[in-house]
C-alpha cells in the first residue's frame, strides 16, 4: 500500500460514514426519534466544551478527569497487587493450592454485579468506582501473570541459579523479564476492561464521570446530541489509553518475544 | 583460570513414574576428572547423560553415591561450575552484551564492561554487542552461551550437547573454537555429545556409556596431540574403537 492510500483510505471511509449518518438522521433516524445529525452532535460538543456560568472550567473537563482518575487508580492498584500475586501463584505450588480456587471463583463475577455492594461499603464516588475497576482489572492481570510465570522455560531459571541468583534476585532478573511480554499484554487487556467498567459504574450509581454524563443528558430532556457527543469522547479516550499501552508493548524488554519465534 | 578435580563415586539416579516402578537412569557411576582435563560423554539417547551433568552441576540430587569438587560435596548450583545447554540457554530479552555480563554483576561497572568487551572479541561477536539473541544465527548464539559461561572464569564447564543444534559447517567451526578456548583457559570440562568425531577431536578421555540405565562401559583415552586432524591413523584407531563400544558399524 502506498503512503497516500494509507492516509486517504481511512479519511474517505470516515467521510462516507459521516454522510450516511447525516442522511440517516435527517430521514428520521430509522425510527429512533431525535437521533442527532453530525452537525447537531458538533453543537452538543460545543455545549459540553463550554464553561457554564458560575463554573471554573468546562462541564466536560470535570467528568473526563473524574473518569480518567478513577480508571488510572483502579488499574494501577490492580497491577500493583495483581502482578506480585500472579508471580506468587505461578511460582509457588503451595500458594497456588491455597489461593487458586478463590481466584477462579471471584474471577467470573461481573464487577457490575458488585456495584450496589461497592456503593454500600465505600464512601465517596471515586473510591466506589476505583474498587470496581480494581476488581475488573485485577483478575486478568493476576491470572495471566501466574500462567506466564509458571511457564518460564526451566532452562532460564537454571541459568539464573547457575550464575548465583536465588530468591527475589532470581524473580527480578529471570522470571519477571521472561514473563514481561505476557504481563504487558494482560495490562493492555485490563486497561480496556477498566475503561468499560468505569463508564458502566458511572451509569449505574456512581456519581460524576462520563457515564454519569450520559444518564444526566437523558434526564435533561433526552439531549441526544450530548449523549452521542459523550459516547464519541469515551471512544476517543479509550483509544488513547490503548495507544499508550501499545507503546509499552514496543519497549525492547517487551517486544523481544515477538522476534523470538518467527 | 583455576580448574578443579571432579570426583564421582557410586552415583545412581532414578526417576519416579506414575503408576510404575521408578525408572533407573544412572547406575553406579564412578568417574574422576582431573583438573584441566577435557572429558567427553558418549552414549545412546536417553542413557542419562543430561541427568549426570545436572547432578554434577548441583541442579538435581543423586539417589546414592557422591559428587565432590576439589573434595567439597556438591550441594547446589554454583558459578564456579557452569552448565551450558544445547539451546535456549541465553536470555532472549537481553542483548549480547547483557548476556555476557550476566554472571559478572558483582564486579564494578568499569571492570565488568572491560570483561564483556574482552569476551565479545574473544568469540568474534564484535558489532553485535547490542543485538538481541533473536537477531543472531545459531552459531552466534552458542558463542554467546559459551562466552557468558567462560566470562565468570568457571573452574568446571559442563556442556550438554552445546553444538547439537548447529549445522555441520558451523559445528566444525565452533568445535575448533571450543578446543582453542579450552587450551587457553584450561577449565575442567565434561562435554556431552552424540558425535563420535567430536569426541575424538576434543577429548582427553571419552567416557562411553551404555543404554539406560546408564553405566560406564569403558573410558577410552585419546592420546593424540592437538591440533587434531580427521583421518590420521591414531584418530581412526580411536574412532573405530568407540564405534565398536557403541555397537555401531563403521560401514554404511
Ligand atoms: N525430571 C525427570 N523426570 C522423569 N524422568 C526424567 C527426568 N529427566 C530425565 N528423565 C528420564 O531419564 C532418562 C535419561 O534422560 P537424559 O535426559 O539424562 O538422557 P540423555 O542421555 O541426556 O539423552 P539425550 O542424548 O537424548 O539427550 C530419560 O528416559 C528421561 O525420560
Ligand atoms: Mg541429553
XYZ file of C-alpha atoms and ligand atoms in Angstrom:
546
model
C 0.000 0.000 0.000
C 1.234 3.498 -0.836
C 1.579 6.151 1.810
C -1.048 8.314 0.199
C -3.554 5.481 0.313
C -2.782 4.832 3.937
C -3.958 8.346 4.753
C -6.619 8.704 2.073
C -8.470 5.425 2.599
C -9.484 5.934 6.243
C -10.359 9.576 5.517
C -12.563 8.599 2.591
C -14.295 5.947 4.628
C -14.829 8.347 7.534
C -16.353 10.868 5.092
C -18.685 8.266 3.671
C -19.742 7.213 7.147
C -20.462 10.812 8.166
C -22.561 11.309 5.059
C -24.537 8.153 5.729
C -25.055 9.129 9.348
C -26.246 12.583 8.411
C -28.666 11.295 5.735
C -29.992 8.619 8.064
C -30.514 11.055 10.977
C -32.209 13.605 8.746
C -34.531 10.934 7.422
C -35.939 10.391 10.896
C -33.213 8.084 12.222
C -34.926 4.892 11.112
C -37.478 5.223 13.859
C -35.027 6.371 16.524
C -36.537 9.674 17.442
C -34.251 12.626 17.723
C -31.073 10.861 16.720
C -28.723 13.837 16.237
C -27.152 14.662 12.905
C -23.369 15.181 12.806
C -23.961 18.936 12.905
C -26.171 18.668 15.960
C -23.616 16.429 17.618
C -20.989 19.078 16.927
C -23.204 21.637 18.666
C -23.549 19.158 21.535
C -19.745 19.071 21.715
C -19.653 22.833 21.849
C -22.107 22.759 24.709
C -20.027 20.166 26.552
C -16.843 22.131 25.966
C -18.407 25.392 27.076
C -17.973 26.682 30.606
C -21.354 27.098 32.290
C -21.857 30.321 34.241
C -20.551 30.056 37.776
C -18.235 27.122 36.949
C -14.439 27.471 36.753
C -13.939 25.009 33.886
C -15.863 23.376 31.044
C -18.529 20.921 32.118
C -16.861 18.131 30.232
C -13.431 18.539 31.771
C -14.623 17.685 35.269
C -16.217 14.460 34.092
C -13.334 13.427 31.869
C -10.961 13.966 34.758
C -13.218 12.003 37.104
C -13.419 9.001 34.780
C -9.717 9.021 33.934
C -8.722 9.461 37.570
C -10.828 6.501 38.662
C -9.611 4.311 35.835
C -5.985 5.189 36.478
C -6.081 4.407 40.156
C -8.225 1.292 39.898
C -5.967 -0.010 37.161
C -2.743 0.871 38.989
C -3.863 -0.835 42.187
C -4.861 -3.885 40.158
C -1.433 -4.009 38.506
C 0.407 -3.325 41.757
C -1.328 -6.193 43.512
C -2.112 -8.446 40.555
C 1.438 -8.792 39.251
C 3.027 -9.860 42.563
C 0.132 -12.166 43.386
C 0.305 -13.670 39.896
C 4.046 -14.244 40.279
C 3.463 -15.938 43.616
C 0.710 -18.168 42.206
C 2.825 -19.010 39.183
C 5.942 -19.900 41.125
C 4.725 -21.499 44.319
C 2.687 -24.669 44.126
C 1.665 -24.076 47.755
C 0.362 -20.575 47.102
C -1.429 -21.916 44.051
C -3.086 -24.684 46.054
C -4.132 -22.257 48.784
C -5.427 -19.411 46.635
C -6.251 -20.529 43.141
C -9.775 -21.746 43.955
C -10.612 -18.314 45.349
C -9.247 -16.520 42.310
C -11.143 -18.840 39.983
C -14.340 -18.296 41.953
C -14.130 -14.496 42.092
C -12.951 -14.022 38.530
C -16.222 -14.694 36.669
C -18.269 -12.426 38.938
C -19.094 -9.377 36.893
C -17.950 -6.176 38.560
C -21.317 -4.748 37.502
C -22.950 -7.128 39.967
C -20.805 -5.607 42.692
C -21.912 -2.011 42.100
C -24.517 -1.978 44.904
C -22.086 -3.558 47.324
C -19.374 -1.101 46.401
C -21.766 1.770 46.994
C -22.779 0.382 50.379
C -19.268 -0.402 51.549
C -17.260 2.563 50.303
C -17.717 6.256 50.991
C -17.252 8.631 48.106
C -17.884 8.066 44.419
C -14.236 7.933 43.458
C -13.452 5.165 45.909
C -16.521 3.190 44.802
C -15.508 3.369 41.160
C -11.848 2.661 41.920
C -12.834 -0.516 43.740
C -14.954 -1.748 40.837
C -12.218 -1.039 38.302
C -9.663 -2.677 40.543
C -11.856 -5.760 40.736
C -12.335 -5.919 36.990
C -8.668 -5.386 36.113
C -7.110 -7.444 38.882
C -8.057 -10.942 37.716
C -6.904 -10.786 34.103
C -3.579 -9.379 35.301
C -3.076 -11.872 38.132
C -4.149 -14.904 36.110
C -2.090 -14.052 33.040
C 0.936 -13.260 35.186
C 0.568 -16.572 37.012
C 0.396 -18.500 33.749
C 3.375 -16.599 32.355
C 5.480 -17.124 35.473
C 4.738 -20.825 35.650
C 5.645 -21.353 32.009
C 9.040 -19.666 32.074
C 11.313 -22.262 30.428
C 13.232 -24.073 33.200
C 16.465 -23.581 31.316
C 16.355 -19.826 32.093
C 15.724 -20.470 35.763
C 18.593 -22.928 35.823
C 20.895 -20.477 34.097
C 19.940 -17.787 36.594
C 20.601 -20.083 39.532
C 23.834 -21.238 37.945
C 25.102 -17.653 37.933
C 24.356 -17.407 41.624
C 20.854 -15.912 41.729
C 18.230 -17.008 44.194
C 15.047 -15.734 45.787
C 13.963 -12.253 44.820
C 17.011 -11.634 42.637
C 16.050 -14.660 40.544
C 12.464 -13.425 40.299
C 13.564 -9.930 39.341
C 16.214 -10.922 36.837
C 14.794 -14.064 35.269
C 11.118 -14.750 35.995
C 9.848 -11.195 35.546
C 11.770 -10.386 32.360
C 10.799 -13.755 30.857
C 7.120 -13.206 31.716
C 7.059 -9.491 30.910
C 5.685 -9.704 27.353
C 2.610 -11.592 28.572
C 2.257 -9.386 31.643
C 2.204 -6.270 29.480
C -0.373 -7.792 27.152
C -2.550 -8.516 30.177
C -2.128 -4.904 31.286
C -3.398 -3.725 27.938
C -6.405 -6.015 28.125
C -7.075 -4.955 31.725
C -6.864 -1.260 30.825
C -9.512 -1.796 28.160
C -11.739 -3.568 30.663
C -11.175 -0.780 33.210
C -12.422 1.784 30.768
C -15.546 -0.263 30.034
C -16.244 -0.723 33.729
C -15.816 2.892 34.757
C -18.496 4.010 32.332
C -20.853 1.248 33.422
C -20.300 2.070 37.095
C -20.971 5.746 36.478
C -24.181 4.902 34.671
C -25.367 2.617 37.440
C -24.937 4.547 40.631
C -21.548 6.178 40.931
C -21.932 9.962 40.607
C -19.975 12.083 38.123
C -17.819 10.980 35.196
C -18.591 10.330 31.550
C -21.052 7.513 32.203
C -23.000 9.701 34.569
C -22.967 12.483 31.982
C -24.829 10.218 29.564
C -27.503 9.421 32.144
C -27.709 13.094 33.076
C -28.201 14.151 29.457
C -31.003 11.674 29.185
C -32.806 13.103 32.195
C -32.242 16.649 30.965
C -34.865 16.213 28.305
C -33.235 13.480 26.304
C -30.376 15.556 24.934
C -29.325 13.008 22.353
C -26.738 15.395 20.945
C -24.977 15.354 24.328
C -25.323 11.586 24.618
C -23.779 10.891 21.227
C -21.097 13.510 21.843
C -20.151 11.864 25.132
C -20.081 8.425 23.555
C -17.658 9.678 20.929
C -15.447 11.138 23.636
C -15.479 7.824 25.506
C -14.357 6.113 22.303
C -11.560 8.548 21.660
C -10.238 8.353 25.218
C -10.405 4.555 25.174
C -8.362 4.600 22.008
C -5.876 6.925 23.683
C -5.487 4.565 26.648
C -4.884 1.658 24.295
C -2.304 3.588 22.296
C -0.461 4.453 25.496
C -0.219 0.798 26.488
C 0.711 -0.216 22.985
C 3.804 1.929 23.374
C 4.702 -0.193 26.379
C 4.463 -3.262 24.154
C 7.024 -1.784 21.800
C 9.650 -1.396 24.514
C 12.604 -3.717 23.734
C 12.227 -5.500 27.090
C 8.711 -6.425 25.989
C 8.908 -6.783 22.225
C 11.724 -9.350 22.230
C 9.267 -12.232 22.387
C 7.741 -11.275 19.067
C 11.101 -11.606 17.329
C 11.921 -14.757 19.215
C 9.555 -17.204 17.486
C 9.380 -16.289 13.843
C 41.684 -19.806 35.222
C 41.791 -22.222 38.109
C 40.433 -25.673 37.475
C 39.084 -28.355 39.738
C 39.051 -32.065 40.185
C 35.660 -33.733 39.863
C 35.111 -36.926 41.793
C 32.030 -39.040 41.255
C 31.592 -42.199 43.285
C 28.893 -44.833 43.085
C 26.400 -42.398 41.625
C 22.926 -43.772 40.935
C 19.771 -41.973 39.970
C 16.218 -42.979 39.177
C 13.055 -41.019 38.469
C 9.607 -41.638 39.895
C 6.966 -42.584 37.360
C 3.201 -42.516 37.600
C 1.808 -45.962 38.332
C 5.044 -47.736 37.506
C 8.268 -48.679 39.203
C 10.923 -45.978 39.339
C 12.892 -45.551 36.149
C 16.575 -46.255 36.793
C 18.614 -43.800 34.770
C 22.173 -43.941 36.095
C 23.793 -46.904 37.773
C 26.942 -46.857 39.919
C 28.899 -44.275 38.018
C 32.499 -43.844 39.133
C 34.466 -41.135 37.409
C 37.360 -38.858 38.235
C 38.070 -35.888 36.044
C 41.457 -34.284 36.625
C 41.907 -30.514 36.855
C 42.047 -29.070 33.364
C 41.018 -32.311 31.732
C 38.550 -32.495 28.826
C 36.242 -35.483 29.138
C 33.565 -36.361 26.595
C 30.475 -38.344 27.483
C 29.284 -40.526 24.645
C 26.258 -42.767 24.795
C 22.878 -43.604 23.298
C 19.982 -41.208 23.611
C 18.192 -41.448 26.948
C 21.079 -43.110 28.781
C 21.253 -40.349 31.380
C 23.986 -38.030 30.121
C 21.993 -34.853 30.767
C 20.898 -36.202 34.121
C 24.536 -36.843 35.006
C 25.512 -33.256 34.147
C 22.544 -31.909 36.123
C 23.687 -33.779 39.187
C 27.303 -32.696 38.817
C 26.047 -29.131 38.278
C 24.080 -29.324 41.519
C 20.627 -28.976 39.923
C 19.479 -32.442 40.870
C 20.386 -34.811 43.663
C 21.521 -38.392 43.311
C 19.754 -41.346 44.931
C 23.059 -42.805 46.018
C 26.739 -42.020 45.703
C 28.588 -38.762 45.922
C 29.810 -35.929 43.741
C 32.548 -33.681 45.041
C 34.606 -30.956 43.503
C 38.067 -30.463 44.933
C 36.945 -32.553 47.844
C 33.840 -30.499 48.673
C 30.473 -32.209 48.131
C 28.203 -30.560 45.568
C 25.049 -29.258 47.262
C 23.631 -26.847 44.672
C 24.424 -24.800 41.601
C 27.461 -22.583 41.820
C 29.027 -20.043 39.449
C 32.293 -21.968 39.716
C 30.617 -24.738 37.692
C 28.695 -23.542 34.690
C 26.344 -25.737 32.695
C 25.954 -24.849 29.007
C 22.878 -26.172 27.240
C 22.239 -27.215 23.690
C 19.802 -24.393 23.010
C 17.913 -21.532 24.571
C 20.367 -21.158 27.385
C 20.916 -17.453 26.782
C 18.310 -14.926 27.819
C 16.349 -13.742 24.769
C 15.355 -10.481 26.464
C 18.952 -9.380 26.992
C 21.372 -8.110 24.381
C 24.604 -9.953 23.624
C 26.470 -7.613 25.948
C 23.960 -8.005 28.753
C 24.029 -11.767 28.415
C 27.817 -11.812 28.579
C 27.777 -9.628 31.676
C 25.032 -11.580 33.414
C 27.345 -13.537 35.671
C 29.566 -10.521 36.369
C 27.178 -8.429 38.406
C 29.377 -8.408 41.476
C 32.109 -6.555 39.577
C 32.374 -2.772 39.495
C 30.842 -1.445 36.251
C 34.163 -0.493 34.643
C 35.699 -3.902 35.239
C 32.522 -5.568 34.100
C 32.477 -3.575 30.865
C 36.111 -4.443 30.269
C 35.468 -8.159 30.725
C 32.390 -8.046 28.494
C 34.347 -6.246 25.770
C 37.083 -8.846 26.044
C 34.635 -11.717 25.555
C 32.803 -10.022 22.734
C 36.113 -10.001 20.880
C 37.213 -13.436 22.065
C 34.237 -15.136 20.456
C 34.071 -12.863 17.415
C 30.841 -11.042 18.157
C 32.182 -7.523 17.567
C 29.440 -5.334 16.086
C 26.679 -7.416 17.658
C 27.021 -6.153 21.229
C 23.572 -4.555 21.253
C 21.811 -7.267 19.249
C 19.159 -9.467 20.811
C 19.634 -13.246 20.516
C 16.739 -13.450 18.030
C 18.846 -11.471 15.566
C 21.762 -13.928 15.785
C 22.460 -17.153 13.937
C 22.531 -20.435 15.861
C 26.311 -20.465 15.906
C 26.490 -16.913 17.215
C 24.017 -17.712 19.964
C 26.066 -20.656 21.031
C 29.147 -18.436 21.118
C 27.241 -16.079 23.415
C 26.366 -19.008 25.685
C 29.969 -20.153 25.724
C 31.355 -16.690 26.368
C 28.778 -15.998 29.075
C 29.924 -19.159 30.821
C 33.645 -18.511 30.356
C 33.352 -14.876 31.437
C 32.791 -15.938 35.051
C 36.012 -17.977 34.834
C 34.437 -21.214 36.000
C 36.637 -23.983 37.300
C 34.355 -26.547 35.735
C 32.492 -26.286 32.457
C 29.676 -28.771 31.914
C 28.457 -28.782 28.335
C 25.325 -30.638 27.261
C 25.500 -31.123 23.505
C 26.431 -27.480 23.139
C 26.883 -27.818 19.384
C 23.997 -30.187 18.744
C 21.680 -27.629 17.206
C 24.201 -26.313 14.697
C 24.603 -27.185 11.038
C 27.695 -29.223 10.290
C 29.826 -26.345 8.953
C 29.081 -24.072 11.880
C 29.538 -27.011 14.158
C 33.070 -27.654 12.926
C 33.996 -24.008 13.347
C 32.545 -23.911 16.852
C 34.304 -27.128 17.744
C 37.634 -25.531 16.846
C 36.611 -22.537 18.923
C 35.860 -24.700 21.939
C 39.190 -26.507 21.575
C 41.067 -23.219 21.272
C 39.378 -21.645 24.309
C 39.882 -24.757 26.365
C 43.611 -24.922 25.535
C 43.970 -21.280 26.509
C 41.959 -21.326 29.741
C 42.158 -24.957 30.806
C 38.970 -25.351 32.816
C 37.919 -28.882 33.693
C 35.379 -29.862 31.034
C 32.696 -32.529 30.838
C 31.233 -32.418 27.355
C 28.221 -34.467 26.248
C 27.989 -35.317 22.580
C 26.381 -37.800 20.213
C 29.059 -37.215 17.673
C 31.957 -39.679 17.723
C 34.206 -37.381 15.669
C 33.548 -34.546 18.046
C 34.602 -36.697 20.975
C 37.808 -37.830 19.270
C 38.726 -34.299 18.208
C 38.168 -32.730 21.621
C 38.594 -35.186 24.438
C 41.474 -36.283 26.598
C 39.304 -39.241 27.526
C 35.991 -40.455 26.173
C 33.533 -41.992 28.612
C 31.346 -44.474 26.743
C 28.026 -45.151 28.400
C 25.567 -48.000 27.982
C 21.906 -47.655 27.126
C 19.601 -46.809 30.043
C 20.210 -47.378 32.868
C 23.462 -45.654 32.015
C 26.633 -47.331 33.196
C 30.176 -46.638 32.145
C 31.114 -49.235 29.550
C 34.665 -48.070 29.087
C 36.827 -44.999 29.351
C 38.893 -44.530 26.228
C 41.969 -42.293 26.384
C 42.676 -40.176 23.306
C 46.438 -39.653 23.323
C 46.604 -37.589 20.153
C 48.400 -34.227 20.319
C 46.455 -31.063 19.457
C 45.573 -29.723 16.944
C 43.978 -32.965 15.820
C 43.071 -33.880 12.288
C 40.392 -36.117 10.842
C 41.645 -39.338 9.340
C 45.116 -39.692 10.834
C 45.954 -43.307 11.768
C 45.668 -42.751 15.551
C 42.435 -40.894 15.022
C 40.932 -43.708 13.029
C 42.011 -46.285 15.596
C 40.279 -44.457 18.428
C 37.202 -43.812 16.335
C 36.886 -47.489 15.358
C 37.194 -48.468 18.984
C 34.436 -46.059 20.006
C 32.188 -47.346 17.243
C 32.700 -50.880 18.450
C 31.944 -49.944 22.038
C 28.771 -48.202 20.975
C 27.777 -51.265 18.984
C 27.860 -49.343 15.719
C 29.236 -50.488 12.413
C 31.791 -48.277 10.677
C 30.218 -49.122 7.358
C 27.059 -47.683 5.929
N 12.986 -34.860 35.536
C 12.754 -36.086 35.048
N 11.683 -36.814 35.450
C 11.452 -38.041 34.971
N 12.220 -38.660 34.059
C 13.300 -37.993 33.612
C 13.627 -36.672 34.075
N 14.756 -36.275 33.453
C 15.100 -37.278 32.637
N 14.254 -38.323 32.728
C 14.350 -39.594 32.025
O 15.644 -40.097 32.260
C 16.179 -40.682 31.090
C 17.532 -40.077 30.782
O 17.346 -38.720 30.387
P 18.551 -37.800 29.976
O 17.981 -36.532 29.523
O 19.532 -37.748 31.073
O 19.167 -38.625 28.752
P 20.312 -38.206 27.747
O 21.346 -39.259 27.802
O 20.761 -36.826 28.004
O 19.563 -38.308 26.364
P 19.800 -37.459 25.035
O 21.078 -37.954 24.457
O 18.642 -37.810 24.166
O 19.856 -36.020 25.422
C 15.157 -40.494 30.007
O 14.461 -41.713 29.842
C 14.238 -39.429 30.553
O 12.931 -39.655 30.111
Mg 20.544 -35.024 26.959
